[in-house]
mmCIF file of C-alpha atoms and ligand atoms in Angstrom:
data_model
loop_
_atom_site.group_PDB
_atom_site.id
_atom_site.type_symbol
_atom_site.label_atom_id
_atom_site.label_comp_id
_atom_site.label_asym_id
_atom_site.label_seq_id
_atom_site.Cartn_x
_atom_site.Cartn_y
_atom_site.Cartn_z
ATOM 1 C CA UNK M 1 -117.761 40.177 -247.664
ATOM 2 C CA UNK M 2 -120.839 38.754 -246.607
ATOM 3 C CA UNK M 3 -123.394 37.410 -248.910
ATOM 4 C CA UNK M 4 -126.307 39.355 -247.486
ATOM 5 C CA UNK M 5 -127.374 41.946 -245.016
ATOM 6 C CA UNK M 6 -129.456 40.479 -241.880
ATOM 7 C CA UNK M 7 -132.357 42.359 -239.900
ATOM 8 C CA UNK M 8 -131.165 40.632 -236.303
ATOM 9 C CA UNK M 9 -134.699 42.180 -234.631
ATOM 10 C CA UNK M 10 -136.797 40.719 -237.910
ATOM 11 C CA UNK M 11 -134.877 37.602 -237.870
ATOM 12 C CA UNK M 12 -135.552 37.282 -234.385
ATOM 13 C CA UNK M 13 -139.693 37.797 -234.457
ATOM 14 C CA UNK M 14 -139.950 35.828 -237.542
ATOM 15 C CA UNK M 15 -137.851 32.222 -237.208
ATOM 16 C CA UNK M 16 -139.940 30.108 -234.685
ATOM 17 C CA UNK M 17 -139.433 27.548 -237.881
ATOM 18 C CA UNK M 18 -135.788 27.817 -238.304
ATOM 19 C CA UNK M 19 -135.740 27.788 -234.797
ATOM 20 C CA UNK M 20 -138.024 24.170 -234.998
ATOM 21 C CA UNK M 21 -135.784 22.700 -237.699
ATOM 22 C CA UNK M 22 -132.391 23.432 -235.696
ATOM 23 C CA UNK M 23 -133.876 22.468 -232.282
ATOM 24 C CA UNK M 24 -134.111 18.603 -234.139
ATOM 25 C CA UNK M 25 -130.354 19.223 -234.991
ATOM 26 C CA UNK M 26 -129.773 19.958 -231.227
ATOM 27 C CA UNK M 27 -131.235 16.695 -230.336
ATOM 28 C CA UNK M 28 -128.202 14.953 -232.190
ATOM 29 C CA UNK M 29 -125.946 16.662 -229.878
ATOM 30 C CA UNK M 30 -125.102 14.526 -226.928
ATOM 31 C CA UNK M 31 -123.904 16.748 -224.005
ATOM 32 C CA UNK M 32 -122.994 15.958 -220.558
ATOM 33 C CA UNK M 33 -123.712 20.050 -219.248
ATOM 34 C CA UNK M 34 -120.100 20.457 -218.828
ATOM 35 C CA UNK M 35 -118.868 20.578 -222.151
ATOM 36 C CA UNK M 36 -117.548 24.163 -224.336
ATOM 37 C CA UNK M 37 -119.582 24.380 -227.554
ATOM 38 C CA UNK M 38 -119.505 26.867 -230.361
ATOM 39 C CA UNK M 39 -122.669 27.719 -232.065
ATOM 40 C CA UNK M 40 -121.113 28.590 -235.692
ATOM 41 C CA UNK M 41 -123.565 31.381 -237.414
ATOM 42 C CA UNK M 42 -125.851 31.807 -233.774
ATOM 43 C CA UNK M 43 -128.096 34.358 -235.520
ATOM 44 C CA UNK M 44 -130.031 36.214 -233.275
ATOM 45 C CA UNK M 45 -129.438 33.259 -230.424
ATOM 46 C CA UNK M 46 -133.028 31.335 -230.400
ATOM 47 C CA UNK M 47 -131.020 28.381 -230.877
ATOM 48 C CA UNK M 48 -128.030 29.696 -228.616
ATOM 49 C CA UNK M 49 -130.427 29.753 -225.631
ATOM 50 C CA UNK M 50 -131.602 26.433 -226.468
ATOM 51 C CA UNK M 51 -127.955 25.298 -225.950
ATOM 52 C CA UNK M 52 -127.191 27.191 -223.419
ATOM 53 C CA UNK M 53 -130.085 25.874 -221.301
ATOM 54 C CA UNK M 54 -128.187 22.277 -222.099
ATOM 55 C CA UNK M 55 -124.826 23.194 -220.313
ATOM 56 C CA UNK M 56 -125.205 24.635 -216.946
ATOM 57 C CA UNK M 57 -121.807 23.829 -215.797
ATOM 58 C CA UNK M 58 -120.345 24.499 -219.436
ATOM 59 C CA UNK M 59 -119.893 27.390 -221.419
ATOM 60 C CA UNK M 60 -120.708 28.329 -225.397
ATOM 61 C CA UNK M 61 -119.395 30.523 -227.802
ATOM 62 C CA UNK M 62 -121.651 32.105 -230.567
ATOM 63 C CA UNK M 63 -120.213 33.238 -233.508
ATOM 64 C CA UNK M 64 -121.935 35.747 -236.050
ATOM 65 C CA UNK M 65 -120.342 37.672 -238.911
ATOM 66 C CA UNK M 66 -123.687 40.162 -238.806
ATOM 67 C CA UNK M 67 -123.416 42.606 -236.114
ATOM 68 C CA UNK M 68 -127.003 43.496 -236.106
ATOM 69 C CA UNK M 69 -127.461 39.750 -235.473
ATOM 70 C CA UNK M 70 -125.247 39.513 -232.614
ATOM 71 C CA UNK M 71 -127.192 42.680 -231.009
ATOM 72 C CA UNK M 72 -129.802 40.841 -231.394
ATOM 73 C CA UNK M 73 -128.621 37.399 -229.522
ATOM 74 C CA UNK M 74 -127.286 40.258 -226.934
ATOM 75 C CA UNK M 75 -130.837 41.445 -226.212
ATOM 76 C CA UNK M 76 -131.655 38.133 -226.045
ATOM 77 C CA UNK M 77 -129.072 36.226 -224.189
ATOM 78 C CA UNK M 78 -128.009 39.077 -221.626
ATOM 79 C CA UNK M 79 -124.822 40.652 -221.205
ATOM 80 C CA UNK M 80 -123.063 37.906 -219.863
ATOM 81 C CA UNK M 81 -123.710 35.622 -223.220
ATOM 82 C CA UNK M 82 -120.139 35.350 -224.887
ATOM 83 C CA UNK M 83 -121.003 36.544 -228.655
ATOM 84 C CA UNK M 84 -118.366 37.089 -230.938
ATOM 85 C CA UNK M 85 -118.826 39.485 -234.426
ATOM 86 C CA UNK M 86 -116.796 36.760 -236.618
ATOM 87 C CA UNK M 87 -116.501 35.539 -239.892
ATOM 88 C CA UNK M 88 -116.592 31.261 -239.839
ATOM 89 C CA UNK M 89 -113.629 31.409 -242.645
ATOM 90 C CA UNK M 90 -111.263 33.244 -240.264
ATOM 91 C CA UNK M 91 -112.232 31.685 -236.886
ATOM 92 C CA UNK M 92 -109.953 32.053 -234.011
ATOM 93 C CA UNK M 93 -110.118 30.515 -230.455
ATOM 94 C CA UNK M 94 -108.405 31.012 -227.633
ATOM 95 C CA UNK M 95 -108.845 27.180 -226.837
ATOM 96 C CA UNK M 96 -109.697 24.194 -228.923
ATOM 97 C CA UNK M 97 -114.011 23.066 -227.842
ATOM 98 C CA UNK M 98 -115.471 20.044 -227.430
ATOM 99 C CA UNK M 99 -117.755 20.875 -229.957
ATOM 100 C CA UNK M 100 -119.417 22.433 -232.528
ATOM 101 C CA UNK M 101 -123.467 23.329 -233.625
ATOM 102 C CA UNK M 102 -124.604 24.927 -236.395
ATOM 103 C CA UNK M 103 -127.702 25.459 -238.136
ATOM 104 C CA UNK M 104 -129.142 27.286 -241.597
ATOM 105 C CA UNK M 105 -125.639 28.861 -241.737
ATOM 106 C CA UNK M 106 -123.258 26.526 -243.886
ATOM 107 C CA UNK M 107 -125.130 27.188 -247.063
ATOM 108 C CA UNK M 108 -124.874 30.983 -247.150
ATOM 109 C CA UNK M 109 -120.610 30.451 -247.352
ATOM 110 C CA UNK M 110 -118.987 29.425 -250.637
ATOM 111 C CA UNK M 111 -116.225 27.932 -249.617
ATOM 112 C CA UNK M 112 -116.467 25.214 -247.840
ATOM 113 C CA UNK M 113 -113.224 23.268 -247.620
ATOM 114 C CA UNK M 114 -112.120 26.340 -246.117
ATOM 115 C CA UNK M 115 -114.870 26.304 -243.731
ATOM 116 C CA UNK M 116 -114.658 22.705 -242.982
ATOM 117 C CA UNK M 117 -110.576 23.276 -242.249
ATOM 118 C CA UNK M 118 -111.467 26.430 -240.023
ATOM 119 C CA UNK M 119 -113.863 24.403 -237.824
ATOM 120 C CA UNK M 120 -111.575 21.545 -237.199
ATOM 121 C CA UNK M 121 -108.975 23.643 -236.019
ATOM 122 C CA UNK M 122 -111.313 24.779 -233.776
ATOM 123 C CA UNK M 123 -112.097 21.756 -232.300
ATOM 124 C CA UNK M 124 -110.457 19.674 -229.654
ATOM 125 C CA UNK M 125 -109.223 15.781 -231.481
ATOM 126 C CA UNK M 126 -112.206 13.539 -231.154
ATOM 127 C CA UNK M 127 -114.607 16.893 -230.900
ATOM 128 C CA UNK M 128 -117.927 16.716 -232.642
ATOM 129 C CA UNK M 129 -119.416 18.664 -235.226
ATOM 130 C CA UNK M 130 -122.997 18.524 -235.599
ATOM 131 C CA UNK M 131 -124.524 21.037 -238.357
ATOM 132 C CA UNK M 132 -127.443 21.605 -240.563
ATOM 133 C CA UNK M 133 -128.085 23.445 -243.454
ATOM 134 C CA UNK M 134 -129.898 23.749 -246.814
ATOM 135 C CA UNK M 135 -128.423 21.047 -249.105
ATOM 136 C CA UNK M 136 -128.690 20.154 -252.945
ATOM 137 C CA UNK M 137 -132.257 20.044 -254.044
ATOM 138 C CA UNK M 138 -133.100 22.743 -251.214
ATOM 139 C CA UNK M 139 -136.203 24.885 -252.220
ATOM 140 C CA UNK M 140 -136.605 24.178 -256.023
ATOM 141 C CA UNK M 141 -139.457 24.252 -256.363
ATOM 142 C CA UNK M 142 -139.739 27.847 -254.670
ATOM 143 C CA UNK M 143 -136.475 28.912 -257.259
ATOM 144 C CA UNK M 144 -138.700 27.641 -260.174
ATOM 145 C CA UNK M 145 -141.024 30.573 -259.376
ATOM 146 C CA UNK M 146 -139.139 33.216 -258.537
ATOM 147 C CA UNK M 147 -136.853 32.794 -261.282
ATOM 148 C CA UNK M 148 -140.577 32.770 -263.274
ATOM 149 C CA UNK M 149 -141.283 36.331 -261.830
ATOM 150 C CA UNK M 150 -137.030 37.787 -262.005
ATOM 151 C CA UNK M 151 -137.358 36.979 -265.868
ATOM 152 C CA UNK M 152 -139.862 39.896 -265.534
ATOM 153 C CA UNK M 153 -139.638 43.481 -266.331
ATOM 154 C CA UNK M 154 -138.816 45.894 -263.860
ATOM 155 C CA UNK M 155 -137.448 43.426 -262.034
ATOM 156 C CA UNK M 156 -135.468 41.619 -264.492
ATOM 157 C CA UNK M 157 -132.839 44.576 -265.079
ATOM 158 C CA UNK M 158 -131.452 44.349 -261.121
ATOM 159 C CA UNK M 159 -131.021 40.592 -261.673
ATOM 160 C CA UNK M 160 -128.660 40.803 -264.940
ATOM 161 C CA UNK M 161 -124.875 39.946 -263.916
ATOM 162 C CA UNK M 162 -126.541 38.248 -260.351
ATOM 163 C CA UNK M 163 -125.927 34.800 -259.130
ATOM 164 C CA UNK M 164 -127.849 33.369 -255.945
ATOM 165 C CA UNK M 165 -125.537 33.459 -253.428
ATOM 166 C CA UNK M 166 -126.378 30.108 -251.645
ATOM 167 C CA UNK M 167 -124.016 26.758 -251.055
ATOM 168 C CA UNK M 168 -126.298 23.831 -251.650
ATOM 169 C CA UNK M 169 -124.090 20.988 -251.410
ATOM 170 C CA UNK M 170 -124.669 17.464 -251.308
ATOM 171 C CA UNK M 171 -123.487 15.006 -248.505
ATOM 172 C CA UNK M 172 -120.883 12.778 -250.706
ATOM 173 C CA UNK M 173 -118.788 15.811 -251.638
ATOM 174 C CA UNK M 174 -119.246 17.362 -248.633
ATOM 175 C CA UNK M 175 -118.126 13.973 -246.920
ATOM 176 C CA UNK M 176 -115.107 14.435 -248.538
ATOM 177 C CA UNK M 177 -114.630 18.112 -247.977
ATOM 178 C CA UNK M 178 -114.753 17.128 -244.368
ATOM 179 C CA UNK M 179 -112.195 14.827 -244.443
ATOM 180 C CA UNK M 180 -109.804 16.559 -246.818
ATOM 181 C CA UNK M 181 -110.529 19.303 -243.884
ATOM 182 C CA UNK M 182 -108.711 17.202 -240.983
ATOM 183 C CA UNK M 183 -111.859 15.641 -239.549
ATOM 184 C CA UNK M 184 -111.406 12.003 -238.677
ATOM 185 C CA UNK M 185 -115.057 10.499 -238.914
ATOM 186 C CA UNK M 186 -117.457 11.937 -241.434
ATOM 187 C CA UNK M 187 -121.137 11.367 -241.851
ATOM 188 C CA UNK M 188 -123.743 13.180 -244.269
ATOM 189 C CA UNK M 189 -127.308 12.928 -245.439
ATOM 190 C CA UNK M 190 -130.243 14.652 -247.110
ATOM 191 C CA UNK M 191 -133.720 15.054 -245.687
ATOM 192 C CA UNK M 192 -136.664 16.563 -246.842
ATOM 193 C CA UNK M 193 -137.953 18.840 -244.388
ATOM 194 C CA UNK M 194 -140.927 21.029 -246.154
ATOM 195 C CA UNK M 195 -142.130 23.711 -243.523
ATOM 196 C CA UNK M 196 -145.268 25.826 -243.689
ATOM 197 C CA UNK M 197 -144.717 29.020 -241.706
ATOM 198 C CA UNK M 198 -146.953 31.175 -240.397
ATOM 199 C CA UNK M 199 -146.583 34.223 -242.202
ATOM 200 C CA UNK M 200 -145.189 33.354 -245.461
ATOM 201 C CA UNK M 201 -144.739 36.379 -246.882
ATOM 202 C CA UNK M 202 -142.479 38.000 -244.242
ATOM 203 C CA UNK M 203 -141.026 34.597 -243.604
ATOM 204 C CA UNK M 204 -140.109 34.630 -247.230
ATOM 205 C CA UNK M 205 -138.447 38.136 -247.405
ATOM 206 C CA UNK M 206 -136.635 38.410 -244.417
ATOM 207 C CA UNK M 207 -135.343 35.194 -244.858
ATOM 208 C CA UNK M 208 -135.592 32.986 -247.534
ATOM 209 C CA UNK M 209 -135.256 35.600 -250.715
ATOM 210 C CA UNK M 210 -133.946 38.180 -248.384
ATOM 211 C CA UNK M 211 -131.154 38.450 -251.171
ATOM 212 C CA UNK M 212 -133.628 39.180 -254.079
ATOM 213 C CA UNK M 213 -135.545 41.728 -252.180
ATOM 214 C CA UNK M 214 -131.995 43.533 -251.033
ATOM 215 C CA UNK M 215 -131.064 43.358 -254.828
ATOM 216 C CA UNK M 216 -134.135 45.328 -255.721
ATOM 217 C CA UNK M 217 -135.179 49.288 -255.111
ATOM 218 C CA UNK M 218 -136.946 49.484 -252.263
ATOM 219 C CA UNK M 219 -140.535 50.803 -254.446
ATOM 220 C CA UNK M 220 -140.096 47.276 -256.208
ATOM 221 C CA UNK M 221 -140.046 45.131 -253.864
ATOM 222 C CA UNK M 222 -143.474 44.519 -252.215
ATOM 223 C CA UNK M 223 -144.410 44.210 -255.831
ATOM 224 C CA UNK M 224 -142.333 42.081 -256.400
ATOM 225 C CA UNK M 225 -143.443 39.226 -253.386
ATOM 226 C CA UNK M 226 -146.915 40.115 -254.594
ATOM 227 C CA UNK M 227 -146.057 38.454 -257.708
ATOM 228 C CA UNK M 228 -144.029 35.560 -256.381
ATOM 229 C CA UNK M 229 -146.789 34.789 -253.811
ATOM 230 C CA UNK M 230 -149.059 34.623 -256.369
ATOM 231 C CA UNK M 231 -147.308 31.745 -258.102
ATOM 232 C CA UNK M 232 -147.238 29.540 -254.760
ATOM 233 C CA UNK M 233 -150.272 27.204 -254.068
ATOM 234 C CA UNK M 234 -151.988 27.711 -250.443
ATOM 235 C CA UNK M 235 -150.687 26.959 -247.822
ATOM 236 C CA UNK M 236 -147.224 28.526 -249.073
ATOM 237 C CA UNK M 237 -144.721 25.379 -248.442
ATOM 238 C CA UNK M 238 -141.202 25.879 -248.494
ATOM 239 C CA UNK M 239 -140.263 22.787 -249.808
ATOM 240 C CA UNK M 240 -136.622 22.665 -247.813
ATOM 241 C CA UNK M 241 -134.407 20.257 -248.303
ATOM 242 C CA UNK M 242 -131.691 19.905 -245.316
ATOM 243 C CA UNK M 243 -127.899 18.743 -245.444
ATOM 244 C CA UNK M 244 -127.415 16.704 -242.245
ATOM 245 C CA UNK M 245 -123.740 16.721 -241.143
ATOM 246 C CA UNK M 246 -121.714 14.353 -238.410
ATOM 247 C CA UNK M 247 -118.327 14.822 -237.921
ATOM 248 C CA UNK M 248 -115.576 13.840 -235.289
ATOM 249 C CA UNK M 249 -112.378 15.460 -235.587
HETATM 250 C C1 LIG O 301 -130.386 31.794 -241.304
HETATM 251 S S1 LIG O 301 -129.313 32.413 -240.107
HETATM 252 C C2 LIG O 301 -129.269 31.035 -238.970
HETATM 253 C C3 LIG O 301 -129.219 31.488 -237.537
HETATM 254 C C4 LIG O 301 -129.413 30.385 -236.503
HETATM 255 N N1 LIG O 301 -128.308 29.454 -236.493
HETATM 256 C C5 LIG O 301 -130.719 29.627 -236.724
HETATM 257 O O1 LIG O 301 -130.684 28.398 -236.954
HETATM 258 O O2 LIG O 301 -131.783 30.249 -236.659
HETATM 259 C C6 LIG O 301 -127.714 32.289 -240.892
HETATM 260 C C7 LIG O 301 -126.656 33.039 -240.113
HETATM 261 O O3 LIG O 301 -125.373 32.689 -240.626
HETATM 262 C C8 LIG O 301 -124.558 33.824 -240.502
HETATM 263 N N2 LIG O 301 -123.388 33.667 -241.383
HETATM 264 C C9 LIG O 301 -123.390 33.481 -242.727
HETATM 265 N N3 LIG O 301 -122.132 33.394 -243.189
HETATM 266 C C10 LIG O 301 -121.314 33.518 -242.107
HETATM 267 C C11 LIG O 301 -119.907 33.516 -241.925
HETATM 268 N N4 LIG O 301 -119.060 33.376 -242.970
HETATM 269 N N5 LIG O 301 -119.412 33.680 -240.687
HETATM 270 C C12 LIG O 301 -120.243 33.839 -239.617
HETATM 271 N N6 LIG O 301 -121.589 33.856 -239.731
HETATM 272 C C13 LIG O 301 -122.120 33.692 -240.949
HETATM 273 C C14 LIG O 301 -125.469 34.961 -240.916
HETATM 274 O O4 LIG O 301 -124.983 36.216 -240.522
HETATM 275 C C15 LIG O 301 -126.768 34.551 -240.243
HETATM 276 O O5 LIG O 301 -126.896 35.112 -238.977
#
């Protein structure tokens, strides 16, 4: 079951800075232009394109659980792109790759020695994984006032049995996740990546509380950003915190 519903089309208009944050992931990502990667949780396929673009004589895979995300990395990419509807946690390849990209994706999926295990088997031995995603620490600050404004009435009664659903893990257990997982070489890190997009408050419901505002009735919740973007200073910062993973399987 996934953890949220995506917009692909509002995804797509509104993450130039996820697209900026996994472009620096890219850059990790050694590639001769012949290799087969899989990007794991392509969204609506800014980033895809970007990798793409890096293997003219190879081929990728892009893997999304949300169909209206893959529609939108079709209108993007073309019809020849090779997009897959797919959950991570019960990936299946025809053939092993040579590696593996991902970006804002690992932290939206609970389980992640099950996730680690799925990738590896879909890489070829000595394939690399290369991934980013929100790690421990990632947007407290930005929880501390929301959870200021869900402690509120009317909004407080759609929040009572509800958990956020996000994975913030930090690198030493997720270091060992990886190589519990089958992956030979494992390396992980934290970095503090604080972004100031352009239009916060659509950046901030399509995609950062995009869970609280599904949770709510729909008359609730432009109230409800009213109140949380009151509580942020000027600019509105996102103070993101990234998990940095290396692997080698
Ligand atoms: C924030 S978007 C990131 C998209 C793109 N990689 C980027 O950097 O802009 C997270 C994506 O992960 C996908 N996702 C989350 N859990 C998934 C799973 N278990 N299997 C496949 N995709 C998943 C979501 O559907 C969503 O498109």
């Amino acid at each position: 079951m996934p953890v949220r519903e995506w917009d692909g089309a509002s995804y797509d208009r509104i993450s130039a800075t996820m697209e900026a944050l996994a472009l620096e992931v890219l850059e990790r990502l050694e590639l001769s232009g012949e290799e087969t990667v899989l990007d794991a949780g392509c969204g609506s396929g800014r980033v895809t394109a970007a990798l793409i673009e890096r293997l003219p004589h190879g081929h990728v895979i892009a893997v999304d659980e949300s169909p209206s995300m893959i529609d939108a990395a079709r209108a993007r990419l073309g019809p020849d792109a090779d997009l897959r509807v797919a959950d991570l946690l019960a990936l299946e390849l025809e053939k092993p790759v040579d590696a593996i990209l991902s970006t804002a994706t690992f932290h939206w999926i609970a389980d992640h020695q099950r996730l680690f295990a799925r990738l590896r088997a879909a890489l070829r031995p000595g394939g690399r994984l290369v991934a980013q995603c929100g790690g421990e620490g990632n947007i407290e600050i930005l929880r501390g006032r929301v959870r200021t404004v869900l402690a509120r009435e009317p909004y407080a009664r759609s929040f009572r049995d509800w958990q956020p659903p996000w994975n913030y893990a930090g690198p030493e257990r997720t270091r060992e996740r990886l190589l519990a997982g089958g992956f030979a070489q494992a390396r992980c890190w934290l970095t503090p990546a604080p972004r100031q997009p352009e239009a916060p408050r659509e950046f901030l419901s399509t995609i950062v509380l995009g869970p609280h505002v599904q949770q709510l009735p729909g008359e609730l919740r432009e109230s409800f950003m009213d109140e949380v973007l009151a509580l942020l200073e000027q600019p509105v910062t996102v103070d993101y915190v990234r998990l940095n993973i290396d692997g080698v399987a």
